[in-house]
XYZ file of C-alpha atoms in Angstrom:
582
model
C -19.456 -33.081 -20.253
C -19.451 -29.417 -20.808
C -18.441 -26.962 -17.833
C -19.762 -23.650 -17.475
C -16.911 -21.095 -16.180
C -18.252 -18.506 -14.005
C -16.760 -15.077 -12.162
C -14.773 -16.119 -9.446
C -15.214 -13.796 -6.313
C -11.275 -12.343 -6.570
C -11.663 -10.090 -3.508
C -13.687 -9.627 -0.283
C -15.426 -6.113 -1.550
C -15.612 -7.785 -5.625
C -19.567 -8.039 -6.886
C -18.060 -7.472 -10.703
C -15.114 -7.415 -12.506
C -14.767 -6.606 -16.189
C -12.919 -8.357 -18.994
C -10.180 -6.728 -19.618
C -9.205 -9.216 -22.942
C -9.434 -12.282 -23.456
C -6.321 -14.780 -24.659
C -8.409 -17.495 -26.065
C -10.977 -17.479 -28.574
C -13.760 -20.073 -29.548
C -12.665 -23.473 -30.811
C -9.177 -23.212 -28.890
C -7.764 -26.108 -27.137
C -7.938 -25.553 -23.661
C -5.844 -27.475 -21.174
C -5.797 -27.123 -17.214
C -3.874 -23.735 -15.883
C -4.398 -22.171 -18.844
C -5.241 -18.210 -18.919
C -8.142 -18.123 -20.254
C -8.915 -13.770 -19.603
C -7.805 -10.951 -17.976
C -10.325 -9.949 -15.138
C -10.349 -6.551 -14.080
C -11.371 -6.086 -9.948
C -11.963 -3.350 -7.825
C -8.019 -3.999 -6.235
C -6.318 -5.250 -9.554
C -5.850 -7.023 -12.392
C -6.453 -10.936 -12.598
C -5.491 -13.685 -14.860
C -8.509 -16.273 -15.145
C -7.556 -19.623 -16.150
C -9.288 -22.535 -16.866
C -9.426 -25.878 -14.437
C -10.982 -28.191 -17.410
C -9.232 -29.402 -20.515
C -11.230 -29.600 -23.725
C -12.060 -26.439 -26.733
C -13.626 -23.225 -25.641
C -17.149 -23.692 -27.232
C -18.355 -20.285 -26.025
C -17.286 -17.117 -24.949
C -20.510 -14.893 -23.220
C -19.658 -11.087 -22.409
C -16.872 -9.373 -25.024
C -13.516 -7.349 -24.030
C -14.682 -4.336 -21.452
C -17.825 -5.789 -20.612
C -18.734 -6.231 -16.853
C -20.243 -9.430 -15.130
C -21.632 -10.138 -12.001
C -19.712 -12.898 -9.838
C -21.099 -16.502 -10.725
C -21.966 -14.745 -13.839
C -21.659 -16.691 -16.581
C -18.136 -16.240 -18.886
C -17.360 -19.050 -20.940
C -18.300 -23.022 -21.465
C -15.624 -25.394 -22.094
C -16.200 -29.340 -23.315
C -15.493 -31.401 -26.090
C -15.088 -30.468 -29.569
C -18.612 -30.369 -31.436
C -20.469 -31.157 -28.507
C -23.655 -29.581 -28.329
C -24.870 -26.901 -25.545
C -27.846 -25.988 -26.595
C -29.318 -27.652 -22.948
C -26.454 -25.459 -20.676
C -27.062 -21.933 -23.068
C -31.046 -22.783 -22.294
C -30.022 -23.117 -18.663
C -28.083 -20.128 -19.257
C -30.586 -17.720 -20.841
C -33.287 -19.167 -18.879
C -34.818 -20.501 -22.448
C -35.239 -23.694 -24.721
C -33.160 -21.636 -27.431
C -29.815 -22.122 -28.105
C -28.006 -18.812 -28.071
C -24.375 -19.455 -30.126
C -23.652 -19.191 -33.676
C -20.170 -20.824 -34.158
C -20.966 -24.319 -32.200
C -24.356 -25.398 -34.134
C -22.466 -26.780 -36.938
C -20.832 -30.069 -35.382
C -23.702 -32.454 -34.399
C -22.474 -35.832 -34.594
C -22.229 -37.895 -31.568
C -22.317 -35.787 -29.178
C -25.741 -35.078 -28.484
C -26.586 -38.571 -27.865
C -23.741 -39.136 -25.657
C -24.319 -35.640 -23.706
C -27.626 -36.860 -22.204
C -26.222 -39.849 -20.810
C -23.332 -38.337 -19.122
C -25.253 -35.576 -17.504
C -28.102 -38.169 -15.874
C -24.541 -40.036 -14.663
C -23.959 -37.151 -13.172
C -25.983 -36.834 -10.433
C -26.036 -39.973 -10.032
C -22.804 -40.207 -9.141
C -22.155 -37.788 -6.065
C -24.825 -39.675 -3.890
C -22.795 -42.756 -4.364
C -19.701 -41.004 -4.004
C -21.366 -39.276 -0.811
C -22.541 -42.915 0.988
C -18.774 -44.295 -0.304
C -16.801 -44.016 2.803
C -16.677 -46.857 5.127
C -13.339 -45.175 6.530
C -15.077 -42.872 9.400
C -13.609 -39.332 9.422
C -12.175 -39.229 12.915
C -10.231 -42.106 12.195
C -8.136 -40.765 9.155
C -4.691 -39.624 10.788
C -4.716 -36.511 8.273
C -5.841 -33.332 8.664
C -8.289 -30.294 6.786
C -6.015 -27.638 5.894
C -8.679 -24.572 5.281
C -8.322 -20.966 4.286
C -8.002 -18.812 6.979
C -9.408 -15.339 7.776
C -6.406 -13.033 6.995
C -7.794 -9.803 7.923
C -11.522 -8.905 9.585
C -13.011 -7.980 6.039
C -11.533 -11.020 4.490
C -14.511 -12.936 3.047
C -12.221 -15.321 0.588
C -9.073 -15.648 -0.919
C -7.205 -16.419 -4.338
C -4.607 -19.101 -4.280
C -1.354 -16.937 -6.323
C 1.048 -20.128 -6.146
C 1.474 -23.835 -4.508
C 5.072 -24.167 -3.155
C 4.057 -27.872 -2.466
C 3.058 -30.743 -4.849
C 1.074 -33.834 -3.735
C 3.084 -36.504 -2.362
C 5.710 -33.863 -0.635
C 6.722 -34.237 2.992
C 5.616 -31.180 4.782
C 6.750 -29.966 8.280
C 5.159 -27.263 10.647
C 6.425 -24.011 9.147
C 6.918 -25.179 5.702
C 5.099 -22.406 3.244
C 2.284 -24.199 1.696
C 1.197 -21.912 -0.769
C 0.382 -17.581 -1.666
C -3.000 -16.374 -0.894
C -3.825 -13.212 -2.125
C -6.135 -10.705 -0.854
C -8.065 -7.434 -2.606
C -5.082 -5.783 -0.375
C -2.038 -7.712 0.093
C -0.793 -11.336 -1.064
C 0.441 -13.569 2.223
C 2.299 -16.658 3.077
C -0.105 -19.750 3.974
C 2.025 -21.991 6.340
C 1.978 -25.477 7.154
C 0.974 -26.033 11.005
C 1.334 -30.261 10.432
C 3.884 -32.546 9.980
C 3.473 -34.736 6.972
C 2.726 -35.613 3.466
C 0.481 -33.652 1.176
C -1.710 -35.929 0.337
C -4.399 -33.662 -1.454
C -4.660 -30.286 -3.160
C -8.115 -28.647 -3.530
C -7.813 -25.798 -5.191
C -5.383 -24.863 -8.515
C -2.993 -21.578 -8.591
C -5.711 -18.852 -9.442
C -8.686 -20.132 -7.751
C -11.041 -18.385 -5.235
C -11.834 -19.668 -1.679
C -14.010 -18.688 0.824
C -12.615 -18.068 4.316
C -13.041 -21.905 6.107
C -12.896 -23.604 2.510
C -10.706 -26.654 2.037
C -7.283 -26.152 0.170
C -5.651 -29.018 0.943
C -5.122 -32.085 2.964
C -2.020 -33.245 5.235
C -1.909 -36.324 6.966
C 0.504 -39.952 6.978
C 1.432 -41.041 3.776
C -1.265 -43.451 2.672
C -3.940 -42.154 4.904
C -7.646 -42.015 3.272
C -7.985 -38.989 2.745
C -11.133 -39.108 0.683
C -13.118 -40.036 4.092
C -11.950 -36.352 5.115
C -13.252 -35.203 2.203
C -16.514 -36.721 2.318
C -17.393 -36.807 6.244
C -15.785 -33.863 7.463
C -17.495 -31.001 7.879
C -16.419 -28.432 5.896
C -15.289 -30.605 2.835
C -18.597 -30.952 1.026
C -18.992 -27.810 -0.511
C -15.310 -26.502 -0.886
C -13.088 -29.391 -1.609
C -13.966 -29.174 -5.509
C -14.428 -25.456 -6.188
C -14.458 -26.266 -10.069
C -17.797 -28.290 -9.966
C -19.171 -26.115 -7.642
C -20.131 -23.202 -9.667
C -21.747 -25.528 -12.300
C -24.603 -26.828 -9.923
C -25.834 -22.639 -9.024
C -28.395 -21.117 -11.727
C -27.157 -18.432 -14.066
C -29.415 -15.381 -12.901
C -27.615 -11.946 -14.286
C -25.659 -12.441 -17.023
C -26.773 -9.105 -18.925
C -27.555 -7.132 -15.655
C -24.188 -5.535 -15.144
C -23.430 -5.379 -18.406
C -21.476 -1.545 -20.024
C -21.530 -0.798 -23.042
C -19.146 -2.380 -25.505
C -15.914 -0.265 -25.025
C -13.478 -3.223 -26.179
C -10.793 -1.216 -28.037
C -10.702 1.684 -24.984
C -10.337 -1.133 -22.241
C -7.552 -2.531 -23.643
C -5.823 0.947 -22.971
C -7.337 2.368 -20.169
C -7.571 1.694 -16.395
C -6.235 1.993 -13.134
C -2.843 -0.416 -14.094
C -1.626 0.389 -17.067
C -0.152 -2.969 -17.348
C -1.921 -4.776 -19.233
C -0.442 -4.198 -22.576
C 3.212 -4.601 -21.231
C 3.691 -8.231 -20.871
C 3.531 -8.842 -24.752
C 6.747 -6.196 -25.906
C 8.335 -7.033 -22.579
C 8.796 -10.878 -23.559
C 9.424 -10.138 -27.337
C 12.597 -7.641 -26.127
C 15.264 -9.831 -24.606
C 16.223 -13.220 -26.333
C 16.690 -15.073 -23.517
C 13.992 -14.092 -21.659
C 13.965 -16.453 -18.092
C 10.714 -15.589 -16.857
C 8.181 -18.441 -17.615
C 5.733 -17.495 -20.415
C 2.422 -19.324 -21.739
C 1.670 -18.970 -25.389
C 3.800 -16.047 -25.323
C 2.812 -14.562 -22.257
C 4.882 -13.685 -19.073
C 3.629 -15.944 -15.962
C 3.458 -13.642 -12.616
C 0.755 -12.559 -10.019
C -1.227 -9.448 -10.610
C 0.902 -7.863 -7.321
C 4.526 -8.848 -9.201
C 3.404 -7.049 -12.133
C 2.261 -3.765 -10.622
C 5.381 -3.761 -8.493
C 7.524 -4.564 -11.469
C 5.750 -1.872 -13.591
C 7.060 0.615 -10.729
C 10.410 -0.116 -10.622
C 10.443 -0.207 -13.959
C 11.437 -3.773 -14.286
C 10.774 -6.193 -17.532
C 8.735 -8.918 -16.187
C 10.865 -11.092 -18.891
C 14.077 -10.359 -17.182
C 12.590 -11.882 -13.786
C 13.365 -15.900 -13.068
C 10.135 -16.902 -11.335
C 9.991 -19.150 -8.441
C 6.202 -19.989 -8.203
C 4.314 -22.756 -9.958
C 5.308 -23.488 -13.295
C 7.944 -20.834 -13.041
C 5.373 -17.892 -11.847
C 6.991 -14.751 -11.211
C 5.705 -13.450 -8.005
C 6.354 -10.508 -5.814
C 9.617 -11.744 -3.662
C 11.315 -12.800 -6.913
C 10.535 -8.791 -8.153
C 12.182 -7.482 -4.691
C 14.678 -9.761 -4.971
C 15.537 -8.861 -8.264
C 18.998 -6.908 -9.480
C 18.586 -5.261 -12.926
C 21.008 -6.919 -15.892
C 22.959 -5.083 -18.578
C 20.082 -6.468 -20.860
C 17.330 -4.326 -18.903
C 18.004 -1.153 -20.911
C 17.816 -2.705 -23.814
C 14.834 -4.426 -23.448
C 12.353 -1.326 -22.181
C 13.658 0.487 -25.197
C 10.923 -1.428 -27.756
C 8.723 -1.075 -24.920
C 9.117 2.693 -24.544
C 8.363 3.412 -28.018
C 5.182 1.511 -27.979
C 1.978 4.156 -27.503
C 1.724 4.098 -23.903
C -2.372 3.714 -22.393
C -3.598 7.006 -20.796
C -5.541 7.442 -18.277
C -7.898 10.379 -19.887
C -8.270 9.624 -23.225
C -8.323 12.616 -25.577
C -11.534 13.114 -27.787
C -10.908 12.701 -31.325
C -11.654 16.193 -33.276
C -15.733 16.601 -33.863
C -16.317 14.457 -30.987
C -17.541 16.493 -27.749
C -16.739 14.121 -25.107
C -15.432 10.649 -24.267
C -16.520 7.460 -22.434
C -14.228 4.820 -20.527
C -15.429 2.202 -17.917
C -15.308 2.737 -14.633
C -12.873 0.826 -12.691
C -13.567 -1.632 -9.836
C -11.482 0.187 -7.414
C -13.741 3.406 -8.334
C -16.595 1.577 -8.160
C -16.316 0.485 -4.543
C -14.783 3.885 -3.965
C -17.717 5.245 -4.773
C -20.106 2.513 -3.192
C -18.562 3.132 0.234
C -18.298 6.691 0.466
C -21.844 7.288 -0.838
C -22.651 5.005 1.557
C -21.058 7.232 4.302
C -22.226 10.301 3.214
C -25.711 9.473 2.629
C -26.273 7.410 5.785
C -23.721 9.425 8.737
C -25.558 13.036 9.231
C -22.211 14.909 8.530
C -21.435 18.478 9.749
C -18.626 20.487 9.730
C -15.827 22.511 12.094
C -13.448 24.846 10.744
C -10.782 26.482 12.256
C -7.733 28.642 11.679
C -4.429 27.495 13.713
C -1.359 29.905 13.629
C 1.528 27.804 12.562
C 4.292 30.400 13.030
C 5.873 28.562 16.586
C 5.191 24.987 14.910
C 7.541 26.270 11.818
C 10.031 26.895 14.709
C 9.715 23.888 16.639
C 10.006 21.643 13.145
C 13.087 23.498 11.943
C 14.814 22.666 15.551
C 13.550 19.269 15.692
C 14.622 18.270 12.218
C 18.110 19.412 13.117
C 18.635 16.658 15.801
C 15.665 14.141 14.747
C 16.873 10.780 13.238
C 14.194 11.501 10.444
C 12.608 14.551 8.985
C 9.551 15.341 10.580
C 6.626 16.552 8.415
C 4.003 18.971 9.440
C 1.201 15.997 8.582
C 3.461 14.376 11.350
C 2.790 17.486 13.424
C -0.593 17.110 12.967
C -1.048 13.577 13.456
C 1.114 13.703 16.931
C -1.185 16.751 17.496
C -4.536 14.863 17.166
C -3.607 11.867 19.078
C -2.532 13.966 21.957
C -6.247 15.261 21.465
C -7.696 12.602 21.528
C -6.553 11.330 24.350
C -8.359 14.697 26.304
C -11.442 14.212 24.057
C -12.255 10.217 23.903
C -16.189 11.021 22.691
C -14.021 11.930 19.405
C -12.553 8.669 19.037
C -15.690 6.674 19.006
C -17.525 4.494 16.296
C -21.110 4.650 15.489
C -22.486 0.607 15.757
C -26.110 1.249 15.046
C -27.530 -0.085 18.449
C -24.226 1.254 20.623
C -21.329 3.405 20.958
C -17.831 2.603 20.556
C -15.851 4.692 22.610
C -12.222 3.213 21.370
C -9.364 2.916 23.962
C -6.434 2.725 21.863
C -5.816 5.805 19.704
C -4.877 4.216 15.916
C -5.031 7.297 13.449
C -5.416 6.250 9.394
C -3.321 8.518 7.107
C -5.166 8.892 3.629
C -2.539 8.094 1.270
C -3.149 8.991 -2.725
C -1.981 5.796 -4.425
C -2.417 5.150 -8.570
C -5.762 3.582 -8.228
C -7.356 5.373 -6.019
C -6.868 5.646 -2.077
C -5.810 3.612 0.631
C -5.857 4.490 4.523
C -2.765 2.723 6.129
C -3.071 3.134 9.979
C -0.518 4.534 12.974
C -1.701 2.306 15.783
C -1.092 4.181 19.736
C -0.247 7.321 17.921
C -0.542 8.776 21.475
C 2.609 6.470 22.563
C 5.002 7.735 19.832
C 7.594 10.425 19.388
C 7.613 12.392 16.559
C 10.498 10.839 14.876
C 8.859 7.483 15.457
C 5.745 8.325 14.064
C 7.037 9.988 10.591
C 9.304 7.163 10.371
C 6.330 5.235 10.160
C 4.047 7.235 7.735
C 7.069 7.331 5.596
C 7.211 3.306 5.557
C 3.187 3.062 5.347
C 3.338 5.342 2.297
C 5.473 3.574 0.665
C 4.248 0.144 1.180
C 0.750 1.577 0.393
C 2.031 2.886 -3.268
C 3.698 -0.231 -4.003
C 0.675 -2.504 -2.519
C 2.921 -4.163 0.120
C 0.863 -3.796 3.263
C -0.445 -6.497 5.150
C -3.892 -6.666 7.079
C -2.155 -5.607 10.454
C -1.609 -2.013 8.609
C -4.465 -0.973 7.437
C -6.990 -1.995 10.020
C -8.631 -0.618 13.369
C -8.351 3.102 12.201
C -10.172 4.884 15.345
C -9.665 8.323 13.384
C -8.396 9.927 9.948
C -6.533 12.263 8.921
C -6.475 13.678 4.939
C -3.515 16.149 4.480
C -3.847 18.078 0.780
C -1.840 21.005 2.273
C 0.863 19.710 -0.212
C -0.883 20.300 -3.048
C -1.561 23.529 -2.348
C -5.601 23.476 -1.245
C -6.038 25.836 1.739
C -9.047 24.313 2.877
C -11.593 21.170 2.351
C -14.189 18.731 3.704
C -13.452 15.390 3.704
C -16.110 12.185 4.036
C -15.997 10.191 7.015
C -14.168 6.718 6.479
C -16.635 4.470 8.713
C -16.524 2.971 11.688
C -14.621 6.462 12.558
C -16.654 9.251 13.655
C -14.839 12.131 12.496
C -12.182 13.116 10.077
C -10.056 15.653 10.115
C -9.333 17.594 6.288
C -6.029 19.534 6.808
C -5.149 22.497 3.879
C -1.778 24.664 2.827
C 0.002 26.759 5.534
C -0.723 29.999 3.819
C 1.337 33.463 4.696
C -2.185 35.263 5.661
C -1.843 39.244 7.458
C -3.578 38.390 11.336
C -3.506 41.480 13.894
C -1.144 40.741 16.795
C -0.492 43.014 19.681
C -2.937 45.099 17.659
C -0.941 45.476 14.674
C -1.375 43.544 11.488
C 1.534 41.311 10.669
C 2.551 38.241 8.480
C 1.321 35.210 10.158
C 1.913 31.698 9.288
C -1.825 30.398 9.008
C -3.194 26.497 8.382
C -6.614 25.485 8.247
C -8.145 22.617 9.393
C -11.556 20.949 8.802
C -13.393 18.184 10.994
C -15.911 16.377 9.522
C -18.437 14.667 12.695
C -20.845 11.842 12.572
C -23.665 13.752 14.033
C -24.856 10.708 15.339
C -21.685 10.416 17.831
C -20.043 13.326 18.356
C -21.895 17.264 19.131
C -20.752 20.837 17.767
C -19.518 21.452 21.073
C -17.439 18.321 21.417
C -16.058 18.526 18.241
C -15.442 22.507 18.668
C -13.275 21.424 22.174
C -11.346 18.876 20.192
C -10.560 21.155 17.781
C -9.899 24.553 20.565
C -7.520 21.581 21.769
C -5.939 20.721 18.851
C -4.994 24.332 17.911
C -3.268 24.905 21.464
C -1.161 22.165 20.595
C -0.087 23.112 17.465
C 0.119 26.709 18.444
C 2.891 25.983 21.083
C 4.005 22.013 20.133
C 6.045 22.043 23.643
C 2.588 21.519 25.094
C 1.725 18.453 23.139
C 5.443 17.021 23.587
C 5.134 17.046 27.648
């Protein structure tokens, strides 16, 4: 019987994602695991692949178009068979909607009927089938857990166990990846895998079923069956066929097929292609052509510079994923093989308008999308107002100069600043609250997020007790966020429970900015350039070392006059740092 594939929900903050190309067209042979699209998210880009085998009878939304998850992408069944009943469930009509499949009607529509009145009837018998009661199976549900506190689901990257292996408590069961970093699922049972749920690729809610562990031989199906969570999640591949199509042309752009193939926030997509045609003897697994690896190997690859097709993957099937990229020492051949790929037209990221033409179009990225989504969100629903204030730097230039020639690391002024506001804080708690709608917040722990500019858009890594730190301690650590933020290696445990932020442009030369709140905080504070700037002293004008500083308050938390003390605070500190170090 025919399947309809839907959008998988890749991330917890995903409503869309947007072909980016698709590596099968209709009438191919499709067997289970293969890629059947690129999927562009808000966090990255996807491979889709298939969990049925038969020919790809339809293909719904073209290259660059955007659909909704469960929104309907392809159908996959037998060769000839006829969908006109699934595109009428699809379009919400009796009339059959493709082209290409009309011509073969043999057998199949006679057949099609029966199986799909079979159906049904089949999952109430399968559903009173166990005799075996649950509690008596020695085996045990093995379900996705909650990674971070936004994770909603999960996407399996890689099993690194196969039915029938002997698992003990420890053991690494598998790679889930999140919209921010991919983790290590381990085994907490002794055992024998005695049932896997969910392919390499797959989406899972958080509390779905992704496998089962148990003694070799136990019944696992009664798990399955009677326990309590395994009804809905065990088979996420039949799931999505029982839910009603609703919006397949609501999120729809226009068609911009030949610019999304060349434009967006990971210029990757292209690169797998050249990179597997350059070297000969390319280890890296490859499907059809294609280099295997997770959509966090391949950013991080693309980075270093590396050729995917150089890389001996360890994951399923030979899938490159990120530990065998870090792990990975550059061969003679690695020159030789980026230099086809270097003279291939590389994607831009603002495409130029061709003469005559006064502007031009490209989709907007997932990542922008919820970019925009959340801070509109912030901006339009905290009352924001904003503090500015001047801060001579002049004694701060001093104190950096002396530190740096003793500290272990070199200590930034944004680490000034940060050590500065924490120290704040810490006199000013009504600043490092959280708005809750119905209560306050007022935080304990001082954990300030550091806005960090990344390739696709911004990410917010946190310094937890910045209060607790020495300077040296904490730019160590901003140095080490940054760098796992560019290179998407942080886990959950950095980027959450931000009680303030701090966005630093002073590098880039602005003087002075407002920055949006980044909820649940309550204020942020927008730092600009130090700035040579004539200032009377002593009465008499002289050359003074000047920085300003903007905080941004939820109006709903925090007052003019307690964010004016913060801020009286925070320049007294800065002014004289010995204050702030005592």
């Amino acid at each position: 019987m025919a399947e309809i594939i839907r959008m998988p929900k890749m991330s917890d903050t995903m409503t869309d994602g947007v072909i980016a190309s698709w590596l099968k067209k209709v009438g191919d042979s499709v067997k289970s695991g293969d890629v059947l699209a690129e999927v562009e998210t808000d966090k990255a880009t996807m491979e889709l692949e298939s969990y049925e085998d038969g020919t790809l009878l339809y293909i719904g939304p073209k290259n660059g178009e955007s659909v909704p998850v469960d929104g309907v992408l392809a159908i996959i069944g037998k060769e000839g068979e006829d969908i006109s009943g699934l595109m009428a469930e699809v379009n919400g009509s009796a009339a059959p909607a493709p082209k290409a499949e009309e011509a073969p009607k043999t057998e199949a529509p006679k057949e099609e009927p029966k199986k799909e009145k079979a159906a049904p009837a089949a999952q109430p018998a399968s559903a009173a089938a166990p005799v075996t009661p649950a509690a008596n199976v020695n085996a045990s549900l093995v379900t996705m857990p909650k990674m971070s506190d936004t994770m909603t689901d999960g996407t399996i990257v890689a099993w690194h166990k196969k039915v029938g292996d002997k698992v003990k408590s420890g053991d690494l069961l598998a790679e889930v990846e999140t919209d921010k970093a991919t983790m290590e699922l381990e085994s907490y049972e002794d055992g024998t895998l005695l049932y896997i749920g969910v392919e390499a690729g797959a989406s899972v809610a958080v509390d779905g079923v992704l496998c089962i562990i148990g003694e070799e031989g136990a019944d696992y199906k009664a798990l399955l069956n009677g326990g309590s969570q395994g009804g809905g999640n065990a088979n996420p591949t039949t799931a999505p066929t029982q839910e009603q199509a609703t919006r397949l042309e609501e999120h729809k752009t226009e068609a911009q097929s030949q610019s999304a193939d060349g434009v967006g926030p990971t210029p990757s997509l292209p690169t797998p292609a050249p990179a597997s045609n350059a070297s000969a003897p390319a280890p890296a697994a490859a499907n059809q052509g294609r280099v295997l690896a997770s959509p966090l190997a391949k950013k991080v690859a693309q980075e270093k510079g590396i050729s995917l097709a150089d890389v001996k993957g360890s994951g399923e099937n030979g899938r490159i994923v990120l530990r065998d990229v870090e792990n990975f020492t550059p061969s003679a051949a690695a020159p030789k093989a980026q230099a086809p790929a270097a003279s291939t037209p590389a994607p831009s990221a603002a495409p130029v308008a061709a003469p005559g033409e006064a502007y031009s179009e490209v989709p907007v990225s997932q990542m922008r999308k919820i970019i925009a989504k959340r801070l509109a969100e912030s901006k339009f629903s905290a009352p924001h107002f904003y503090l500015t204030m001047e801060i001579d730097m002049d004694k701060a230039m001093e104190a950096r100069a002396s530190m740096n020639e003793v500290s272990p690391v070199k200590v930034s002024f944004n680490d000034l600043v940060i050590k500065a506001a924490a120290a704040a804080l810490r006199k000013h708690p009504a600043v490092n609250s959280s708005w809750l709608g119905d209560k306050i917040r007022y935080n304990n722990v001082i954990n300030i997020g550091v806005a960090v500019a990344v390739e696709d858009g911004l990410l917010v890594p946190v310094v937890r007790n910045a209060d607790q730190k020495s300077l040296s301690a904490i730019s160590a650590e901003v140095k080490d966020l940054g760098g796992k933020a560019k290179s998407k290696k942080l886990q959950p445990s950095d980027w959450e429970g931000n009680t303030f932020t701090i966005s630093n442009l002073g590098m880039f030369g602005i003087d002075e900015f407002t920055a949006i709140i980044n909820p649940p905080d309550a204020c942020i504070l927008a730092v600009g350039g130090i700035k040579q700037t004539p200032v009377v002293k002593n009465g008499q004008i002289q050359i003074g070392n000047i920085m300003k500083v903007t905080l941004s308050c939820d109006h709903r938390v925090v007052d003019g006059a307690v964010g004016s003390a913060f801020l009286q605070t925070l320049k007294d500190f800065l002014e004289d740092p010995v204050r702030m170090l005592v």
